[in-house]
mmCIF file of C-alpha atoms and ligand atoms in Angstrom:
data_model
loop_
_atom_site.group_PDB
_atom_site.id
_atom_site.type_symbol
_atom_site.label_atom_id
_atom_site.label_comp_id
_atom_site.label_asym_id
_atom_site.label_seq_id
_atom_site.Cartn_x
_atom_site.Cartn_y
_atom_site.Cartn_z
ATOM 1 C CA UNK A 816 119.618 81.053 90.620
ATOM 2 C CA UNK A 817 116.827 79.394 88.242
ATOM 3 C CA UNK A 818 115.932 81.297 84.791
ATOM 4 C CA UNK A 819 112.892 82.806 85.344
ATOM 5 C CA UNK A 820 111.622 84.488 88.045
ATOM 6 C CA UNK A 821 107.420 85.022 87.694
ATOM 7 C CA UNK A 822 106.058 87.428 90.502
ATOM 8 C CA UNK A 823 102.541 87.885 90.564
ATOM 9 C CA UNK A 824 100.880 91.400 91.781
ATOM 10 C CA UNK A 825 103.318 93.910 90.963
ATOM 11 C CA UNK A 826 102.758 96.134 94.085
ATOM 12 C CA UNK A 827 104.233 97.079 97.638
ATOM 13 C CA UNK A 828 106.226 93.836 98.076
ATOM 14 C CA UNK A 829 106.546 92.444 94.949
ATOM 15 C CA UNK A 830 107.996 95.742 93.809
ATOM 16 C CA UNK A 831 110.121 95.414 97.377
ATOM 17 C CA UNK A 832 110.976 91.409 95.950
ATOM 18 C CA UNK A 833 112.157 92.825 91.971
ATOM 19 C CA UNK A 834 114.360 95.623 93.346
ATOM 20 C CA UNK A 835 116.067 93.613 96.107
ATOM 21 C CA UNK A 836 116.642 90.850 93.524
ATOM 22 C CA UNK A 837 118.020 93.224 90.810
ATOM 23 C CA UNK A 838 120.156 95.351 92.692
ATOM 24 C CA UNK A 839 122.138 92.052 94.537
ATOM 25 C CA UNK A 840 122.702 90.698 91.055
ATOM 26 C CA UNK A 841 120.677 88.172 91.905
ATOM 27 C CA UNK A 842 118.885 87.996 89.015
ATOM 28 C CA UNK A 843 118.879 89.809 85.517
ATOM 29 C CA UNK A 844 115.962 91.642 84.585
ATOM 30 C CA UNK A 845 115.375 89.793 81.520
ATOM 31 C CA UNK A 846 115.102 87.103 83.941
ATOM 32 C CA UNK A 847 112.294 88.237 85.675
ATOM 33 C CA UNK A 848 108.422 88.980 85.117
ATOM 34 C CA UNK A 849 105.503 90.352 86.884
ATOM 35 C CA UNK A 850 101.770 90.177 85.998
ATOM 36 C CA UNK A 851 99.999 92.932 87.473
ATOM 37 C CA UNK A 852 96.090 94.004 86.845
ATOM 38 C CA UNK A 853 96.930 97.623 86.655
ATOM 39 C CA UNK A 854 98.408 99.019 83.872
ATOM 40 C CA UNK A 855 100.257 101.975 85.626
ATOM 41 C CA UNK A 856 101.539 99.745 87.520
ATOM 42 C CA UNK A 857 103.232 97.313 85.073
ATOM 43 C CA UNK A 858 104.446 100.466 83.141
ATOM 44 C CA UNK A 859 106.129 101.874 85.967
ATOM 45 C CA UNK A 860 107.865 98.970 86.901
ATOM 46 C CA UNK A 861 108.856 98.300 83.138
ATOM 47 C CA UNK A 862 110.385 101.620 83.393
ATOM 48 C CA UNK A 863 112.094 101.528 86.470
ATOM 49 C CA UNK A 864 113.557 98.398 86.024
ATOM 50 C CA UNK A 865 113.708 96.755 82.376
ATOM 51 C CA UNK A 866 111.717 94.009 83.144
ATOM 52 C CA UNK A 867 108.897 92.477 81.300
ATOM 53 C CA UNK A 868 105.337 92.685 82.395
ATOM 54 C CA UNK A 869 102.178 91.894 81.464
ATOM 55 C CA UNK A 870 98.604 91.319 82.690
ATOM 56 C CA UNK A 871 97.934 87.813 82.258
ATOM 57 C CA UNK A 872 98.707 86.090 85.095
ATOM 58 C CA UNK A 873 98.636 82.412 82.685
ATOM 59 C CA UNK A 874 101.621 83.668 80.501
ATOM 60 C CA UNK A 875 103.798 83.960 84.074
ATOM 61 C CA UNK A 876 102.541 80.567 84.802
ATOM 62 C CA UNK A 877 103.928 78.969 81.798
ATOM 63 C CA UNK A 878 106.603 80.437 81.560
ATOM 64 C CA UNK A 879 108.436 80.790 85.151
ATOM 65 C CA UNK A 880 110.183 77.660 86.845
ATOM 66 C CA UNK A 881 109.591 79.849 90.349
ATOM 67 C CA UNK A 882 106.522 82.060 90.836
ATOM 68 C CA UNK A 883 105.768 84.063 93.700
ATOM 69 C CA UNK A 884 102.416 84.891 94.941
ATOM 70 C CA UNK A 885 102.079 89.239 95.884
ATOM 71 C CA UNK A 886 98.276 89.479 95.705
ATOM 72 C CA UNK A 887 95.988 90.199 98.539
ATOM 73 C CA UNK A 888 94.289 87.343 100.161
ATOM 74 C CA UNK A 889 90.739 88.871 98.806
ATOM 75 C CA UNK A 890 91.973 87.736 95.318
ATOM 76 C CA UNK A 891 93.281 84.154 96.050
ATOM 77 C CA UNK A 892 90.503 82.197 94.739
ATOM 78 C CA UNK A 893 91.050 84.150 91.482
ATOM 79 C CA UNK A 894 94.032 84.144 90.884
ATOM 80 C CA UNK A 895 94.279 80.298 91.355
ATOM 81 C CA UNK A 896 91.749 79.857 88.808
ATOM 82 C CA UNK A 897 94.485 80.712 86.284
ATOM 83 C CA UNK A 898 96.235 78.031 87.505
ATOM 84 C CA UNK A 899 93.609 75.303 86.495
ATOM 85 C CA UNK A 900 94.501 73.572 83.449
ATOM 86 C CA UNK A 901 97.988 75.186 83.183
ATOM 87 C CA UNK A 902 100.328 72.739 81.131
ATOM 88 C CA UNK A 903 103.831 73.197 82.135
ATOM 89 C CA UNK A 904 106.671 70.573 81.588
ATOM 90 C CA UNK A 905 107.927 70.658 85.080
ATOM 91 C CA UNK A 906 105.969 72.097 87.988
ATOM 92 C CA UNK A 907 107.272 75.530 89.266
ATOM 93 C CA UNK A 908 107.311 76.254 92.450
ATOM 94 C CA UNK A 909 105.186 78.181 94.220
ATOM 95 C CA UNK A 910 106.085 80.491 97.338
ATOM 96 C CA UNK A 911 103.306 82.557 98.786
ATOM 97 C CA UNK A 912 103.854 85.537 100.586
ATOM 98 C CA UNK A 913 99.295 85.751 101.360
ATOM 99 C CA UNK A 914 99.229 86.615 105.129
ATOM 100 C CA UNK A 915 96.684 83.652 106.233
ATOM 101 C CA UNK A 916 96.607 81.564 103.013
ATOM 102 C CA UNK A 917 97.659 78.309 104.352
ATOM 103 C CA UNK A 918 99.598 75.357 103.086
ATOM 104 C CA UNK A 919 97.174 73.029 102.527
ATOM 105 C CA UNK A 920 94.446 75.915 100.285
ATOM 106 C CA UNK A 921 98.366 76.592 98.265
ATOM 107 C CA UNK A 922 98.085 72.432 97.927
ATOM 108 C CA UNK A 923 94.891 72.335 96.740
ATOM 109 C CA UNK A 924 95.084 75.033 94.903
ATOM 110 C CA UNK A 925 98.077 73.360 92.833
ATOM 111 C CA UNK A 926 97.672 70.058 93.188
ATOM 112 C CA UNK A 927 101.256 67.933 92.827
ATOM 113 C CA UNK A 928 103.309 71.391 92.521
ATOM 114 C CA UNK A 929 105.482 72.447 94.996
ATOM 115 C CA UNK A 930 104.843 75.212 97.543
ATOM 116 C CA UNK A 931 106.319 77.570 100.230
ATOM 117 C CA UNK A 932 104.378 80.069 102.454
ATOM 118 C CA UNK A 933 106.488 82.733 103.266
ATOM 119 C CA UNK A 934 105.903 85.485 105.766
ATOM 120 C CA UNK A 935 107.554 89.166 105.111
ATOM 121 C CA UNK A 936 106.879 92.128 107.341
ATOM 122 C CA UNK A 937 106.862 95.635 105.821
ATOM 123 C CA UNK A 938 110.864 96.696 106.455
ATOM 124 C CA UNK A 939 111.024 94.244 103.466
ATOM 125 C CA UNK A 940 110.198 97.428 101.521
ATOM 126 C CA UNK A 941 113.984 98.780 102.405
ATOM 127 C CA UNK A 942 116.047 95.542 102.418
ATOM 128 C CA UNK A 943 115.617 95.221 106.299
ATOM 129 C CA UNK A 944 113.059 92.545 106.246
ATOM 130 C CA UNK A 945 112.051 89.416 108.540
ATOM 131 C CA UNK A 946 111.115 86.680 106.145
ATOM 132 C CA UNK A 947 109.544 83.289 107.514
ATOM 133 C CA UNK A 948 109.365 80.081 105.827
ATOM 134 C CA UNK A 949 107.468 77.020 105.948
ATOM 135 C CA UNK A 950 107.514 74.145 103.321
ATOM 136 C CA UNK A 951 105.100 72.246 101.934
ATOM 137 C CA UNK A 952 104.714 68.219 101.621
ATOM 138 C CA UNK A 953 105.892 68.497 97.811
ATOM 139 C CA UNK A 954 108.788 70.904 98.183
ATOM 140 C CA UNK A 955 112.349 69.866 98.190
ATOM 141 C CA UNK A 956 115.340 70.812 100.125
ATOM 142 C CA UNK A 957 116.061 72.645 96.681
ATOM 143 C CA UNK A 958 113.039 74.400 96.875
ATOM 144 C CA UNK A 959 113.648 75.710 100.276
ATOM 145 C CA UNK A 960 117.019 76.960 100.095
ATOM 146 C CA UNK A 961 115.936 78.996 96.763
ATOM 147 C CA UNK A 962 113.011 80.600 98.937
ATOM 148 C CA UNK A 963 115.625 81.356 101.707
ATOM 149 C CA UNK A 964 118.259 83.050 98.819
ATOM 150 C CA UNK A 965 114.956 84.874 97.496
ATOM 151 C CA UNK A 966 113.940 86.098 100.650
ATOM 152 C CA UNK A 967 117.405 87.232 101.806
ATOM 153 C CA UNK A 968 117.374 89.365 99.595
ATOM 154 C CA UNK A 969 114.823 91.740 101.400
ATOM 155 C CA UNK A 970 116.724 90.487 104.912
ATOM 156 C CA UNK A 971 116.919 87.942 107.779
ATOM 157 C CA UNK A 972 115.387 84.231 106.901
ATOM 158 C CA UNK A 973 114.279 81.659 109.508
ATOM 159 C CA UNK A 974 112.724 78.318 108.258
ATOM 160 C CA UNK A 975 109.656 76.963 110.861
ATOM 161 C CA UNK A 976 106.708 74.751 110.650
ATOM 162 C CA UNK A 977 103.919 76.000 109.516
ATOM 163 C CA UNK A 978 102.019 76.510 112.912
ATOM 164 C CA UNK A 979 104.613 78.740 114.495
ATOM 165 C CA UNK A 980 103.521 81.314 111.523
ATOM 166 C CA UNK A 981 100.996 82.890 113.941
ATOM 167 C CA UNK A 982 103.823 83.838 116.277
ATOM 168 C CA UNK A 983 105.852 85.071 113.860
ATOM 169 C CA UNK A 984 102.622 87.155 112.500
ATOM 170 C CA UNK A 985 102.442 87.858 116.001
ATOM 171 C CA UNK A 986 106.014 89.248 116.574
ATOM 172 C CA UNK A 987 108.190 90.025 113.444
ATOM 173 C CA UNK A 988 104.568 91.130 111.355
ATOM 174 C CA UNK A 989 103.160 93.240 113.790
ATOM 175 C CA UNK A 990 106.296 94.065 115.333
ATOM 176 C CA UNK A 991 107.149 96.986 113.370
ATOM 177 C CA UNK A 992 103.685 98.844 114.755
ATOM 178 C CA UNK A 993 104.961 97.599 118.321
ATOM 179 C CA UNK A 994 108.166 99.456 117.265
ATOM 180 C CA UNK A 995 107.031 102.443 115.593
ATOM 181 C CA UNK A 996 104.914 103.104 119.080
ATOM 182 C CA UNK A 997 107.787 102.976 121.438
ATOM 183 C CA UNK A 998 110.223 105.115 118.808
ATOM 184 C CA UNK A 999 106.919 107.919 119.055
ATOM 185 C CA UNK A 1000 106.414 107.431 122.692
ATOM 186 C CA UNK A 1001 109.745 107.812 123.792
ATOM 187 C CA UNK A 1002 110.388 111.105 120.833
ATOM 188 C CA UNK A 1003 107.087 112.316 123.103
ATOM 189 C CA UNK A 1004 109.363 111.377 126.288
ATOM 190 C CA UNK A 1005 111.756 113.637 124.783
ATOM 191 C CA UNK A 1006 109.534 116.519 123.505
ATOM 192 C CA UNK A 1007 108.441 116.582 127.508
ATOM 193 C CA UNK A 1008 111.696 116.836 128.885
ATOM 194 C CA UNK A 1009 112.260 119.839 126.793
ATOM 195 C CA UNK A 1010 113.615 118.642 123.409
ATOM 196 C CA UNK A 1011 112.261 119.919 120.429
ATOM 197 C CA UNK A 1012 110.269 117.086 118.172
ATOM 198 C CA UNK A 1013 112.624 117.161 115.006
ATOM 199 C CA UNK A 1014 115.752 116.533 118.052
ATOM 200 C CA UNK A 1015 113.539 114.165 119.694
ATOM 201 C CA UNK A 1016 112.431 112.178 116.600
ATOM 202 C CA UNK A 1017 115.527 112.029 115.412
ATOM 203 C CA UNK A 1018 117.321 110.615 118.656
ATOM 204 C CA UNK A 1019 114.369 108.165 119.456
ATOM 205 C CA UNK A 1020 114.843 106.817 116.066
ATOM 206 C CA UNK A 1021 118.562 106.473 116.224
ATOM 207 C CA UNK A 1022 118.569 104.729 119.738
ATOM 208 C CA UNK A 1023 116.456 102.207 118.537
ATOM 209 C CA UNK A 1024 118.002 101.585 115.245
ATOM 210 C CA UNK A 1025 121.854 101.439 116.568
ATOM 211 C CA UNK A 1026 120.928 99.512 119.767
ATOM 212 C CA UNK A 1027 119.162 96.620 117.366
ATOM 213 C CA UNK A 1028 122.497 97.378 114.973
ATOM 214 C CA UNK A 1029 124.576 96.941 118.126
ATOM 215 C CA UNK A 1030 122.943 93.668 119.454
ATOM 216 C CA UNK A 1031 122.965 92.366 115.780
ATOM 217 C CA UNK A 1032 126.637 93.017 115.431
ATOM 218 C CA UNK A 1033 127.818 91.982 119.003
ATOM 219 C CA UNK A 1034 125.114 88.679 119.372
ATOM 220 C CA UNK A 1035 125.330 90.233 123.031
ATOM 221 C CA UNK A 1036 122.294 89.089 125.055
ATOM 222 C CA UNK A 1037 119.825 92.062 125.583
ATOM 223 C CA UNK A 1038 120.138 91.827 129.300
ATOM 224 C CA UNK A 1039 124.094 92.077 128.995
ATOM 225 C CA UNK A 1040 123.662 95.737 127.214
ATOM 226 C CA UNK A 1041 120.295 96.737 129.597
ATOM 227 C CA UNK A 1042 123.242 95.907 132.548
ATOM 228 C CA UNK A 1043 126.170 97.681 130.541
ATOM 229 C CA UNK A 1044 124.611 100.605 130.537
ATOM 230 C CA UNK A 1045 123.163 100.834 134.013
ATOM 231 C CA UNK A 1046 124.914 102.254 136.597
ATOM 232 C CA UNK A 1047 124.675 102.472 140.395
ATOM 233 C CA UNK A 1048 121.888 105.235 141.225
ATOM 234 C CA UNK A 1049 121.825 106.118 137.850
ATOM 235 C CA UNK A 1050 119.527 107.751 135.806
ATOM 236 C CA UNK A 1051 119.129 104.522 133.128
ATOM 237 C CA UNK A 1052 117.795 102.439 136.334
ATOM 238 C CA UNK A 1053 115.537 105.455 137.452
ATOM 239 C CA UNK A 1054 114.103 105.236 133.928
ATOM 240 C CA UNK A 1055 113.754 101.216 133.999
ATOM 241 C CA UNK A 1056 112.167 101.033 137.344
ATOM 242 C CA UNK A 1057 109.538 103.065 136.066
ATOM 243 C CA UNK A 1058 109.448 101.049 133.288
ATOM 244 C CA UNK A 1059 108.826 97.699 135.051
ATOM 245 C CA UNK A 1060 106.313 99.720 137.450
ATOM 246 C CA UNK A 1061 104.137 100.866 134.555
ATOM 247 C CA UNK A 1062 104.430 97.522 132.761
ATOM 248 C CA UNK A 1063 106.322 97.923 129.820
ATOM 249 C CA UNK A 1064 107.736 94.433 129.321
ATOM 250 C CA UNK A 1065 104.501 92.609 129.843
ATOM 251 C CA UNK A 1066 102.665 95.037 127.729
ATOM 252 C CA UNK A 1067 104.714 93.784 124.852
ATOM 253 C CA UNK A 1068 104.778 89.895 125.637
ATOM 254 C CA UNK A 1069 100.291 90.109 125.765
ATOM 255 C CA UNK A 1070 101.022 92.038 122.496
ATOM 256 C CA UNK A 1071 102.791 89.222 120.640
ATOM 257 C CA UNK A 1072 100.416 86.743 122.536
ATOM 258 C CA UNK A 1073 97.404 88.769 121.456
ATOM 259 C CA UNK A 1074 98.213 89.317 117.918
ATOM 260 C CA UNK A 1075 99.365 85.711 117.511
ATOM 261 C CA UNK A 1076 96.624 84.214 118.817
ATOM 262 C CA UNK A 1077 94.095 86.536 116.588
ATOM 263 C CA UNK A 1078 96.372 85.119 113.720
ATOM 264 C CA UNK A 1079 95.456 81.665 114.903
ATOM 265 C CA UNK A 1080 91.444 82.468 114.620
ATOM 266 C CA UNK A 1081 91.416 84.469 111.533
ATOM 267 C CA UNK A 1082 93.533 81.549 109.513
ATOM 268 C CA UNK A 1083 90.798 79.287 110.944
ATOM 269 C CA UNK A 1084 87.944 81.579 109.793
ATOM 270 C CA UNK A 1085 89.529 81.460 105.926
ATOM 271 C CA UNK A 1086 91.435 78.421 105.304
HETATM 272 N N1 NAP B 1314 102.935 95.063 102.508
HETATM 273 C C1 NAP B 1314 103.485 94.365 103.495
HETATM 274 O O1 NAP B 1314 104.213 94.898 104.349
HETATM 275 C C2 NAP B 1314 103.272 92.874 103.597
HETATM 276 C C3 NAP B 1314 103.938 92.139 104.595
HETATM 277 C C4 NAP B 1314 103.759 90.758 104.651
HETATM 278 C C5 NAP B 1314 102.936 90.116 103.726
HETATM 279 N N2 NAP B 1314 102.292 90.866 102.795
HETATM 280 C C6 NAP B 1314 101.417 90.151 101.864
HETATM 281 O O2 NAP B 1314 101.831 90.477 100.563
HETATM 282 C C7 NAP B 1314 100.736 90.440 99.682
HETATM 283 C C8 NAP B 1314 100.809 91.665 98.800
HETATM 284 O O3 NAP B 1314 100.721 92.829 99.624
HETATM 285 P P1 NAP B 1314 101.061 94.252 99.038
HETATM 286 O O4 NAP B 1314 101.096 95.183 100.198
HETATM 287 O O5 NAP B 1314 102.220 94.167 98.108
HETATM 288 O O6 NAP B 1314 99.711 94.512 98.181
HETATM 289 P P2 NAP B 1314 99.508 95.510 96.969
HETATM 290 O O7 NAP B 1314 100.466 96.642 97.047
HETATM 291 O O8 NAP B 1314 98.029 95.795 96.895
HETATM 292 O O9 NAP B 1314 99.943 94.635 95.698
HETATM 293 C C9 NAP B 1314 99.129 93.683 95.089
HETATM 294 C C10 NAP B 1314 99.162 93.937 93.581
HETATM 295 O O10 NAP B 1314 98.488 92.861 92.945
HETATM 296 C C11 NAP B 1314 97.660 93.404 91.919
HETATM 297 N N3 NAP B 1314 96.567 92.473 91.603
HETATM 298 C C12 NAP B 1314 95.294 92.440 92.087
HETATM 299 N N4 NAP B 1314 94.616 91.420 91.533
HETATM 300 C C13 NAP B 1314 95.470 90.780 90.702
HETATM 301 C C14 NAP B 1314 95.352 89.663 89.841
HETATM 302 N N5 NAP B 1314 94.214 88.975 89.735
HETATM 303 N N6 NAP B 1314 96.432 89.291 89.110
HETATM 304 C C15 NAP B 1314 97.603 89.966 89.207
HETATM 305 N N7 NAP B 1314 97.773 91.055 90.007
HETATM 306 C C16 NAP B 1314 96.718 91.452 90.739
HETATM 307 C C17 NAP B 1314 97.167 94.678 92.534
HETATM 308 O O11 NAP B 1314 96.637 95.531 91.540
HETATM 309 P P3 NAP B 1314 95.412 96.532 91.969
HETATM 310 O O12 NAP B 1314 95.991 97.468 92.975
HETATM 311 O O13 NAP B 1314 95.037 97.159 90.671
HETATM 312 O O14 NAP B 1314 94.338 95.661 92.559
HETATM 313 C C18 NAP B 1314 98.443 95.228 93.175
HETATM 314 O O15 NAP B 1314 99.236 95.933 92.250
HETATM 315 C C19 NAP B 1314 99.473 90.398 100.546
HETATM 316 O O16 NAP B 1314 98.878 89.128 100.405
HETATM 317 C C20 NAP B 1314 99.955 90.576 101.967
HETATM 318 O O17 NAP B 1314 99.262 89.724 102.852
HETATM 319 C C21 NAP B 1314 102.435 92.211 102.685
#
């Protein structure tokens, strides 16, 4: 891995980024620093994990051969502006995890330097993440397999152009709500059927997370397990013909399609 790692915005996943990175050995915490606005924050995270932090965002910029971006969208435009005028030997690159910041603003923003958009979802908090990728004109094949080893270590990567980014905001982004419905829905399925919530929660949640471990583990096709585990006048084909009756599976495709396409008009509206 490079020398120095600069994150900028110290909070939910660039906190999520620094403890992935320092607890694969990835890299060493003298080898990493974060510029965050808030001073609690930068203390806690000098505590936690050794590392140094400061609030100026320039001193991470001239310093850092790869910087990632962890600030809201709102703050874009001003955080760039420390950018301007920056005198660096060698451009660093620049990976941006801003939901709707797009290539070409990063480009601008940075004209000449290297840049990566990357899109996290939020079980990048525990090391379960689904990080996508998309390269800009300036970025090398060097560039992009660092983002993928960076991103790995908070989970799964894919690499895609950058206009398949609203599906993937669409599916692997909003996903997790999409998930965290069906896990309540069916503890609720449970609670009805007689269960009490703390039994239901808890087997809702484990059905979920061992089938996904199972598929993972197997590569078996989802339809090959759905048929596995249905039998003749069963009860599992009872439950999926109700399913299919009350819509289930096209309820989730106009999800994806819904909150993709919304991606699509809001990076419109601000790039
Ligand atoms: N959370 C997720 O699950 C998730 C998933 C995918 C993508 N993302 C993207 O990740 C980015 C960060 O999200 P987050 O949830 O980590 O946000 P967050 O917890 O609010 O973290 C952002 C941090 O940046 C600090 N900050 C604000 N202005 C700054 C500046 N000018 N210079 C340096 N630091 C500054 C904030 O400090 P203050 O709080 O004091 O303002 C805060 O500590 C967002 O752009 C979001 O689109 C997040």
């Amino acid at each position: 891995m490079p020398t120095k790692l600069g994150i900028i915005g110290g909070g939910v996943m660039g906190e999520a980024l620094l403890s992935c990175l320092l607890s694969k050995g990835m890299y060493a915490p003298d080898s990493i620093m974060v510029s965050d606005l808030s001073h609690e924050r930068r203390q806690l995270l000098t505590e936690q994990y050794a590392i140094h932090t400061t609030h100026s965002n320039r001193e991470v910029i001239a310093e850092a051969d790869t910087i990632v971006l962890a600030v809201k969208p709102q703050v874009f435009d001003s955080v760039m502006r420390d950018f301007s005028g920056a005198t660096v030997s060698e451009p660093p690159l620049v990976i941006s995890i801003l939901a709707g910041v797009a290539l070409s603003r990063l480009e601008k923003a940075v004209p000449g330097w290297p840049v990566i958009r990357a899109m996290p979802n939020t079980p990048a908090t525990v090391g379960c993440g689904m990080t996508a990728i998309a390269v800009g004109s300036r970025a090398l094949s060097e560039h992009m397999e660092l983002a993928h080893r960076l991103f790995s270590a908070v989970g799964e990567v894919v690499q895609l152009t950058e206009p398949l980014l609203d599906g993937v905001t669409g599916l692997s982004g909003s996903g997790p709500a999409y998930v965290a419905i069906v896990i309540e829905a069916l503890a609720d399925g449970g609670v009805a059927s007689g269960l009490s919530r703390a039994t239901a929660n808890k087997l809702a949640l484990q059905t979920v997370l061992g089938t996904a471990q199972l598929l993972q583990n197997t590569g078996m096709h989802p339809a090959v397990l759905k048929d596995r585990v249905t039998s003749p006048g069963g009860t599992t084909i009872s439950g999926i013909a109700c399913l299919e009756e009350l819509g289930l599976r096209s309820a989730l495709i106009e999800a994806v399609r819904a909150a993709s396409s919304r991606s699509r008009e809001l990076g419109k509206a601000s790039n």
